[in-house]
Amino acid sequence: MTAALEAAEMGRKVTLVEREPYLGGRVIRMAKYFPKLCPPGCGTEINFRRLRANPRVTIMVDSQVASITGARGDFTATIKTRPRYVNEKCTACGDCEKVCPVERSDSYNYGMKNTKAIYLADALAMPFRHSIDMSVCKGADCGECVKVCKYEAIDLAMEEKTTTITASAVVHATGWKPYDASRIENLGYGQIKNVINNVEMERLASVSGPTEGRILRRDNGEPPSVVAMVQCAGSRDENHLPYCSSICCLVSIKHANYVREQYPDSDVYVFYIDLRAPGKYESFYRKAMEDPKIHFIKGKVARIEEDESGRAVVTAEDIIGGGKTRVACDLVVLATGMEPESKSVAPLMAKFNPDGFILEELQGDAGLIACGVASGPFDVTTSTQNSTAAALKAVQAGARR
Amino acid sequence: MADITKTGAYICSGCGIGDCVNVEALATVATKEGKVAFAKTHPMLCGAEGVALIKGDIASGAVTAVSIAACSPRVCYDIFDFGESAVLDRIDIREKVAWSQEPGHLETQALAEDYIRMGMVKIKAMELPVPFIPEEPSKTIMVVGGGIAGMTAALNAAKAGYKVELVEKEPALGGFANSLGMRLPDKAPYDAPMENDIGQLVEDVIGDDYINVHLGATINKVSGGPGIFDVSLSNGTDKAFRAGAIVLATGFNPYDVKKLTKLGADLPGVVGSVEFESMLKEGKAPPKRIVFILCAGSRDDEHLPYCSSVCCASSLKQAWLARQANPEASVTVIYRDIRTTGNMEFFYKQVQQDPGIFLTKGETPQVAREGDELSVTAENTLLGGKVKFMADMVVLATGMVPSTLDPSVKVDKPEDQMQDFDRDQVGKASILKLDYRQGPEVPDLKLGFPDSHFICFPYETRRTGIYAAGTVRHPMDASVAKNDAIGAAMKAIQCVEMVPRGEAVHPRARDLSHPEFAMERCTQCKRCTVECPFGAINEDEKTNPIPVKSRCRRCATCMGACPVQIINFKNYSIPMVGAMIKAIDMPDEDEERPRVLAFICENDAMPALEMAGINRLRINPVVRFVPLRCMGSLNLQWIADALSSGWDGIMLLGCKHGDDYQCHNVKGSELATIRASKVQETLDRLMLESERILVDAVQISDWQRLPKMIDGFVEQISEMEPNPYKGF
């Protein structure tokens, strides 16, 4: 959104292609930003407002780029738009949801909540329209939603659409996904109910999430009294993500804040290798260190096991204190790293480094530009900053000089 | 003023509105009380037929102003877009009524009818904005600072076809990078230092005929504003030019190593990282035993409280190069945390492979001279407990201080005459010398960095059209600084394109409205010039305000500040909101139907309120909401209007202020709070309960909490006597 808006406000026409049915990516699903602990919806709303005010941006949701041909200054892109089965007449009144007989696991909430087969991703969703998950919808045999919709907004026969556009530059802002923590066998993710990852924690802390913002044990819904954050879960590890994901330390400090704010008697343990709070983020770390109930322990977690009461027992080395430490936790949050999505959105023309980040230095001059986590593991503010830069690189591809 | 006889009210009954309220009665209110030309109801205004209906009325000349009572203006914005063909206003009776009120209830109908009354007087007070375009705007970009960030910004603006004036105070380009031997890797596989290629960047800049370089130059003055910054500088000769926007890329100064006496900075053999770098660059063989102490003066309240981000990586680079230069050397690095984020981790791993480099965590390092040797002790190391290392040389890795700081600078004003913005100028290096009433340099948030404070909008300084880039904005390494500079160049380009179109820049991007000052009634009170968060208003010698409109972000804080209400926008004004406040059908004192007026921030509280509606939460029906551009635009006249019209309570729901403020106009909600507190004092004096006015912060994510909070206030108001001014 940032790259699109920066170019459009300058005066260029932009087509914004988004795979999901809504804009906002990963951040709109987060409860708060670090270090101000402010809601991402606030800045997102400003960007939505900028989009509303700017007809130079054509928004294509439910869409993916199928192919790109051509060269800097003259690309042709073919864009496939999945059928949403709900057209632009939808007013999001929600009558359809009431009658829909089928439920689906909600990917927006990482499967921790269900929606109907016809659903609105979020109250802040843009575009503000419903979608149908056809993998669970009963189709025309049911048709309850079609009957109840007053606006002829539901079209169960909608088909995939192909659009061809031309562009002088291509910006890849395809973001990231959380590293699949179930691949880190010793940490028990997917086996132990009370072991979750950091994006799930964001949904638990979000008022629009599965628990309406209350952080609760995943097995019995009880408030936790001991919570652990496990840093570098898959990052800085040759067997998983060899790089540092840059943000997870700060995310975990943020999560420690969530827990401590909700449960003043709780204890939070943060197991880390290096606590990386660069620049002005240092004060955010310091504030957490001043809380005697947040315990920072330098040491890698060896394993997590479930005890008979369903608690997750963390065993870690304690480098400074010496020896091993074992903490029985009600909830363990794995600080999983960011894995670029870029490879899964092939076939584009981009070139990747071995970790899947787009190597812009090889092709920026060719009009193929990358920003945000498509180009490296960055936090939101750095992503915003290099997306603004990406907009200029794209503008240059169409400049006459 | 929109012509009310040429105004049409269009009332939608779709999305449950028609099931909740009597829309025909709403239409009657619009025509009978609002006196509009006509009111039409429709079951689906956003459909093709509904839109055609409105467009037809505009095309036929029947209406020049359109008031749509339907859903929130946050949706269907593209459908109800009539460009400049009509004045448009949207009344939200879907989220704020149909989706959040009890259908068919007396108070629900009263609420919707009041919103129609408010909407009718509102549109009557609105006009299409006439864009303000400064005379002879320039599209040239001035870049201040000829280091990596400044040169990168200049080159990239030039590549996009913009002329650049590049100002450097030193006699040569290159900045701090000139002092480096090798540089940090910024390309895969990130496993070894790279050649310092600053020379190439300098050549590219000098060879670009779109870039005019001023070396050894000092800025004498910058006057004007975006589009019309008039710059005078001298470097032997005096020069003057006009620029449309400014990139501030003046970099950093290394922290003064001499201050680190606790780390032995005064001992022979103890050097700062800058000195060590030049040793390496000059090819001097490093001694055999070297100890690096990281965070020397960083993450330390006595020196720099923040982390300078790059010292870990650059010390690893120096350790690696020292080992290359002297393979006999053994290097120890004492760190608190090794902060090599992202791909720099690969370089860290490479350094860890070197058996001649020993890395250990260590706290509270102490340096002492022991005969010919130096000793370094540290606690809590990886070797267990306290450890002592002997060394021939100790390198203190010093951090970055933004070049905007100069502790010697004082402000020549008595303390009791100092405004916040005057205090902000204390200790600020003289760089831009802006001819601004609020002081010559760009204000910072804290620590001297002129950053935006916003995670989501990093470039917006508090001076419109001036964008900071590189290490002056935040500690960062060279590769991040390059991208940062390109981004800042983009913002500068945007600014020079938007200003000549009369458009506001971020965050009210593309807004064409601007404040107009009825100067004949001005009392020279200076409130607008003092309170403008962006320093947009200058003053003449008689303290008359002189708005420099291209500096304006259109937040309307000046409108809120003005005690004689002379500052207004064509489509947003004190009379407009005042009329809305007075428009409602105020129940009599004995009806026990209190009325509460809520001013809400349009970016946070308003969407939060709508999300409550979308989630079908019940919102108290006695409250009428008036969205404001920013709480800073709240004028006390409105509070007076509300109290004298019989409103029983008033809520001000803006965003969080204080250290972690969220107001996009920096001070809006804070100013509203200050203004409201003055009214509260007055109320107490008038024996009218000050609790009738509530000021609270609402985040966009507070939609679940908001209805309860409102109920709490209404309950409190209900327990009081009705406003005694009711019915007067």
PDB file of C-alpha atoms in Angstrom, chain A residues 54-225:
ATOM      1  CA  ASN A  54      -6.792   8.704  -4.857  1.00  0.00           C
ATOM      2  CA  PRO A  55      -8.419   7.335  -7.994  1.00  0.00           C
ATOM      3  CA  ARG A  56      -4.952   6.806  -9.513  1.00  0.00           C
ATOM      4  CA  VAL A  57      -4.702   3.507  -7.625  1.00  0.00           C
ATOM      5  CA  THR A  58      -6.628   0.582  -9.069  1.00  0.00           C
ATOM      6  CA  ILE A  59      -7.120  -1.996  -6.343  1.00  0.00           C
ATOM      7  CA  MET A  60      -7.296  -5.636  -7.404  1.00  0.00           C
ATOM      8  CA  VAL A  61      -7.929  -7.997  -4.500  1.00  0.00           C
ATOM      9  CA  ASP A  62      -8.304 -11.799  -4.773  1.00  0.00           C
ATOM     10  CA  SER A  63      -5.693 -11.452  -7.483  1.00  0.00           C
ATOM     11  CA  GLN A  64      -2.300 -12.812  -8.371  1.00  0.00           C
ATOM     12  CA  VAL A  65       0.130 -11.997 -11.118  1.00  0.00           C
ATOM     13  CA  ALA A  66       0.263 -14.933 -13.481  1.00  0.00           C
ATOM     14  CA  SER A  67       2.991 -13.650 -15.748  1.00  0.00           C
ATOM     15  CA  ILE A  68       5.126 -10.642 -16.487  1.00  0.00           C
ATOM     16  CA  THR A  69       6.860 -10.054 -19.790  1.00  0.00           C
ATOM     17  CA  GLY A  70       8.737  -7.135 -21.275  1.00  0.00           C
ATOM     18  CA  ALA A  71      11.388  -4.876 -19.837  1.00  0.00           C
ATOM     19  CA  ARG A  72      11.866  -1.706 -17.804  1.00  0.00           C
ATOM     20  CA  GLY A  73       9.543   0.968 -19.073  1.00  0.00           C
ATOM     21  CA  ASP A  74       7.312  -1.521 -20.882  1.00  0.00           C
ATOM     22  CA  PHE A  75       6.098  -4.526 -18.925  1.00  0.00           C
ATOM     23  CA  THR A  76       2.954  -6.475 -19.617  1.00  0.00           C
ATOM     24  CA  ALA A  77       1.414  -8.314 -16.707  1.00  0.00           C
ATOM     25  CA  THR A  78      -1.346 -10.874 -16.728  1.00  0.00           C
ATOM     26  CA  ILE A  79      -3.380 -10.856 -13.556  1.00  0.00           C
ATOM     27  CA  LYS A  80      -5.730 -13.632 -12.525  1.00  0.00           C
ATOM     28  CA  THR A  81      -8.585 -12.666 -10.221  1.00  0.00           C
ATOM     29  CA  ARG A  82     -10.150 -15.513  -8.281  1.00  0.00           C
ATOM     30  CA  PRO A  83     -13.909 -15.540  -8.135  1.00  0.00           C
ATOM     31  CA  ARG A  84     -15.025 -14.003  -4.853  1.00  0.00           C
ATOM     32  CA  TYR A  85     -18.609 -15.079  -5.583  1.00  0.00           C
ATOM     33  CA  VAL A  86     -19.662 -11.737  -4.159  1.00  0.00           C
ATOM     34  CA  ASN A  87     -19.781  -8.760  -6.497  1.00  0.00           C
ATOM     35  CA  GLU A  88     -19.346  -5.029  -5.955  1.00  0.00           C
ATOM     36  CA  LYS A  89     -23.033  -4.622  -5.089  1.00  0.00           C
ATOM     37  CA  CYS A  90     -22.323  -6.137  -1.666  1.00  0.00           C
ATOM     38  CA  THR A  91     -22.915  -3.684   1.166  1.00  0.00           C
ATOM     39  CA  ALA A  92     -21.544  -5.982   3.882  1.00  0.00           C
ATOM     40  CA  CYS A  93     -24.932  -5.849   5.605  1.00  0.00           C
ATOM     41  CA  GLY A  94     -24.313  -9.371   6.856  1.00  0.00           C
ATOM     42  CA  ASP A  95     -27.738 -10.917   6.144  1.00  0.00           C
ATOM     43  CA  CYS A  96     -26.012 -13.701   4.222  1.00  0.00           C
ATOM     44  CA  GLU A  97     -23.836 -14.679   7.165  1.00  0.00           C
ATOM     45  CA  LYS A  98     -26.910 -15.213   9.320  1.00  0.00           C
ATOM     46  CA  VAL A  99     -28.366 -17.835   6.982  1.00  0.00           C
ATOM     47  CA  CYS A 100     -25.201 -19.569   5.827  1.00  0.00           C
ATOM     48  CA  PRO A 101     -25.256 -23.117   7.219  1.00  0.00           C
ATOM     49  CA  VAL A 102     -21.551 -23.896   6.791  1.00  0.00           C
ATOM     50  CA  GLU A 103     -18.564 -22.938   8.911  1.00  0.00           C
ATOM     51  CA  ARG A 104     -14.929 -22.692   7.939  1.00  0.00           C
ATOM     52  CA  SER A 105     -11.703 -22.380   9.810  1.00  0.00           C
ATOM     53  CA  ASP A 106     -10.691 -18.730   9.594  1.00  0.00           C
ATOM     54  CA  SER A 107      -7.234 -18.283   8.095  1.00  0.00           C
ATOM     55  CA  TYR A 108      -7.303 -14.596   9.106  1.00  0.00           C
ATOM     56  CA  ASN A 109      -7.238 -15.853  12.697  1.00  0.00           C
ATOM     57  CA  TYR A 110      -4.734 -18.606  11.888  1.00  0.00           C
ATOM     58  CA  GLY A 111      -7.434 -21.232  12.319  1.00  0.00           C
ATOM     59  CA  MET A 112      -8.211 -20.283  15.927  1.00  0.00           C
ATOM     60  CA  LYS A 113     -11.742 -19.174  15.074  1.00  0.00           C
ATOM     61  CA  ASN A 114     -14.455 -20.135  12.621  1.00  0.00           C
ATOM     62  CA  THR A 115     -16.455 -18.016  10.247  1.00  0.00           C
ATOM     63  CA  LYS A 116     -19.331 -18.881   7.991  1.00  0.00           C
ATOM     64  CA  ALA A 117     -18.501 -19.943   4.427  1.00  0.00           C
ATOM     65  CA  ILE A 118     -19.560 -16.433   3.452  1.00  0.00           C
ATOM     66  CA  TYR A 119     -17.601 -14.046   5.600  1.00  0.00           C
ATOM     67  CA  LEU A 120     -16.137 -10.590   6.108  1.00  0.00           C
ATOM     68  CA  ALA A 121     -12.464 -10.881   7.023  1.00  0.00           C
ATOM     69  CA  ASP A 122     -12.483  -8.004   9.510  1.00  0.00           C
ATOM     70  CA  ALA A 123     -14.602  -5.038  10.534  1.00  0.00           C
ATOM     71  CA  LEU A 124     -11.879  -2.813   9.118  1.00  0.00           C
ATOM     72  CA  ALA A 125     -11.642  -4.800   5.870  1.00  0.00           C
ATOM     73  CA  MET A 126     -11.021  -2.882   2.692  1.00  0.00           C
ATOM     74  CA  PRO A 127     -12.747  -3.422   0.355  1.00  0.00           C
ATOM     75  CA  PHE A 128     -15.642  -3.711   2.770  1.00  0.00           C
ATOM     76  CA  ARG A 129     -17.342  -6.669   1.111  1.00  0.00           C
ATOM     77  CA  HIS A 130     -17.973 -10.293   1.901  1.00  0.00           C
ATOM     78  CA  SER A 131     -16.280 -13.297   0.264  1.00  0.00           C
ATOM     79  CA  ILE A 132     -17.230 -16.916  -0.140  1.00  0.00           C
ATOM     80  CA  ASP A 133     -14.847 -19.751   0.617  1.00  0.00           C
ATOM     81  CA  MET A 134     -15.904 -22.112  -2.166  1.00  0.00           C
ATOM     82  CA  SER A 135     -13.879 -24.975  -0.702  1.00  0.00           C
ATOM     83  CA  VAL A 136     -16.595 -25.372   1.941  1.00  0.00           C
ATOM     84  CA  CYS A 137     -19.612 -23.634   0.366  1.00  0.00           C
ATOM     85  CA  LYS A 138     -22.424 -25.997  -0.670  1.00  0.00           C
ATOM     86  CA  GLY A 139     -22.960 -23.956  -3.795  1.00  0.00           C
ATOM     87  CA  ALA A 140     -26.212 -23.583  -5.706  1.00  0.00           C
ATOM     88  CA  ASP A 141     -27.698 -26.632  -3.950  1.00  0.00           C
ATOM     89  CA  CYS A 142     -27.904 -24.531  -0.835  1.00  0.00           C
ATOM     90  CA  GLY A 143     -28.169 -20.980  -2.173  1.00  0.00           C
ATOM     91  CA  GLU A 144     -29.558 -19.614   1.116  1.00  0.00           C
ATOM     92  CA  CYS A 145     -27.348 -16.552   0.868  1.00  0.00           C
ATOM     93  CA  VAL A 146     -28.490 -15.828  -2.663  1.00  0.00           C
ATOM     94  CA  LYS A 147     -32.109 -15.920  -1.520  1.00  0.00           C
ATOM     95  CA  VAL A 148     -31.609 -13.569   1.387  1.00  0.00           C
ATOM     96  CA  CYS A 149     -29.362 -11.016  -0.338  1.00  0.00           C
ATOM     97  CA  LYS A 150     -31.386  -7.932  -1.221  1.00  0.00           C
ATOM     98  CA  TYR A 151     -28.727  -6.522  -3.488  1.00  0.00           C
ATOM     99  CA  GLU A 152     -28.065  -9.312  -6.004  1.00  0.00           C
ATOM    100  CA  ALA A 153     -24.543  -9.314  -4.701  1.00  0.00           C
ATOM    101  CA  ILE A 154     -23.953 -13.059  -4.666  1.00  0.00           C
ATOM    102  CA  ASP A 155     -22.994 -14.844  -7.834  1.00  0.00           C
ATOM    103  CA  LEU A 156     -22.173 -18.496  -7.214  1.00  0.00           C
ATOM    104  CA  ALA A 157     -21.317 -18.961 -10.861  1.00  0.00           C
ATOM    105  CA  MET A 158     -18.645 -16.279 -10.867  1.00  0.00           C
ATOM    106  CA  GLU A 159     -15.564 -17.304 -12.804  1.00  0.00           C
ATOM    107  CA  GLU A 160     -11.901 -16.487 -12.677  1.00  0.00           C
ATOM    108  CA  LYS A 161     -11.075 -13.302 -14.543  1.00  0.00           C
ATOM    109  CA  THR A 162      -7.916 -12.509 -16.441  1.00  0.00           C
ATOM    110  CA  THR A 163      -6.747  -8.921 -16.828  1.00  0.00           C
ATOM    111  CA  THR A 164      -3.782  -7.676 -18.785  1.00  0.00           C
ATOM    112  CA  ILE A 165      -2.116  -4.422 -17.868  1.00  0.00           C
ATOM    113  CA  THR A 166       0.993  -2.580 -18.945  1.00  0.00           C
ATOM    114  CA  ALA A 167       3.405  -0.961 -16.536  1.00  0.00           C
ATOM    115  CA  SER A 168       6.765   0.720 -16.608  1.00  0.00           C
ATOM    116  CA  ALA A 169       7.967  -0.924 -13.411  1.00  0.00           C
ATOM    117  CA  VAL A 170       7.097  -3.796 -11.104  1.00  0.00           C
ATOM    118  CA  VAL A 171       7.300  -3.490  -7.323  1.00  0.00           C
ATOM    119  CA  HIS A 172       7.352  -6.743  -5.379  1.00  0.00           C
ATOM    120  CA  ALA A 173       5.883  -6.168  -1.933  1.00  0.00           C
ATOM    121  CA  THR A 174       4.815  -9.728  -1.310  1.00  0.00           C
ATOM    122  CA  GLY A 175       5.766  -9.859   2.340  1.00  0.00           C
ATOM    123  CA  TRP A 176       6.251 -12.858   4.524  1.00  0.00           C
ATOM    124  CA  LYS A 177       4.744 -15.745   6.354  1.00  0.00           C
ATOM    125  CA  PRO A 178       5.642 -17.088   9.781  1.00  0.00           C
ATOM    126  CA  TYR A 179       8.184 -19.845   9.642  1.00  0.00           C
ATOM    127  CA  ASP A 180       6.467 -23.211  10.072  1.00  0.00           C
ATOM    128  CA  ALA A 181       7.350 -23.891  13.693  1.00  0.00           C
ATOM    129  CA  SER A 182       6.252 -27.512  13.527  1.00  0.00           C
ATOM    130  CA  ARG A 183       9.508 -28.136  11.664  1.00  0.00           C
ATOM    131  CA  ILE A 184      11.462 -27.302  14.820  1.00  0.00           C
ATOM    132  CA  GLU A 185      10.771 -30.649  16.438  1.00  0.00           C
ATOM    133  CA  ASN A 186      12.145 -30.016  19.930  1.00  0.00           C
ATOM    134  CA  LEU A 187       9.822 -27.055  20.519  1.00  0.00           C
ATOM    135  CA  GLY A 188       6.599 -29.047  20.355  1.00  0.00           C
ATOM    136  CA  TYR A 189       4.589 -26.681  18.165  1.00  0.00           C
ATOM    137  CA  GLY A 190       1.574 -28.507  16.784  1.00  0.00           C
ATOM    138  CA  GLN A 191       1.996 -31.212  19.450  1.00  0.00           C
ATOM    139  CA  ILE A 192       1.553 -29.236  22.646  1.00  0.00           C
ATOM    140  CA  LYS A 193      -1.619 -27.149  22.774  1.00  0.00           C
ATOM    141  CA  ASN A 194      -0.163 -24.382  24.896  1.00  0.00           C
ATOM    142  CA  VAL A 195       2.732 -23.772  22.529  1.00  0.00           C
ATOM    143  CA  ILE A 196       1.778 -21.116  20.008  1.00  0.00           C
ATOM    144  CA  ASN A 197       3.656 -18.891  17.596  1.00  0.00           C
ATOM    145  CA  ASN A 198       3.962 -15.132  17.685  1.00  0.00           C
ATOM    146  CA  VAL A 199       1.392 -14.325  15.002  1.00  0.00           C
ATOM    147  CA  GLU A 200      -1.181 -16.402  16.871  1.00  0.00           C
ATOM    148  CA  MET A 201      -0.338 -14.402  19.990  1.00  0.00           C
ATOM    149  CA  GLU A 202      -1.230 -11.253  18.043  1.00  0.00           C
ATOM    150  CA  ARG A 203      -4.682 -12.620  17.300  1.00  0.00           C
ATOM    151  CA  LEU A 204      -5.189 -13.664  20.914  1.00  0.00           C
ATOM    152  CA  ALA A 205      -4.384 -10.108  21.963  1.00  0.00           C
ATOM    153  CA  SER A 206      -6.626  -8.565  19.348  1.00  0.00           C
ATOM    154  CA  VAL A 207     -10.188  -7.556  20.288  1.00  0.00           C
ATOM    155  CA  SER A 208     -11.376  -8.895  16.947  1.00  0.00           C
ATOM    156  CA  GLY A 209      -9.552 -12.194  17.516  1.00  0.00           C
ATOM    157  CA  PRO A 210     -10.803 -15.572  18.764  1.00  0.00           C
ATOM    158  CA  THR A 211     -10.715 -14.627  22.459  1.00  0.00           C
ATOM    159  CA  GLU A 212     -11.774 -10.965  22.060  1.00  0.00           C
ATOM    160  CA  GLY A 213      -8.345  -9.881  23.117  1.00  0.00           C
ATOM    161  CA  ARG A 214      -7.917 -12.028  26.197  1.00  0.00           C
ATOM    162  CA  ILE A 215      -4.717 -14.042  26.333  1.00  0.00           C
ATOM    163  CA  LEU A 216      -5.758 -17.488  27.493  1.00  0.00           C
ATOM    164  CA  ARG A 217      -4.351 -20.988  27.646  1.00  0.00           C
ATOM    165  CA  ARG A 218      -5.153 -22.828  24.475  1.00  0.00           C
ATOM    166  CA  ASP A 219      -6.148 -26.091  26.155  1.00  0.00           C
ATOM    167  CA  ASN A 220      -8.595 -24.990  28.827  1.00  0.00           C
ATOM    168  CA  GLY A 221      -9.171 -21.283  28.250  1.00  0.00           C
ATOM    169  CA  GLU A 222      -7.783 -20.399  31.678  1.00  0.00           C
ATOM    170  CA  PRO A 223      -5.775 -17.222  32.239  1.00  0.00           C
ATOM    171  CA  PRO A 224      -2.056 -18.002  32.222  1.00  0.00           C
ATOM    172  CA  SER A 225       0.173 -17.157  35.149  1.00  0.00           C
TER     173      SER A 225
END
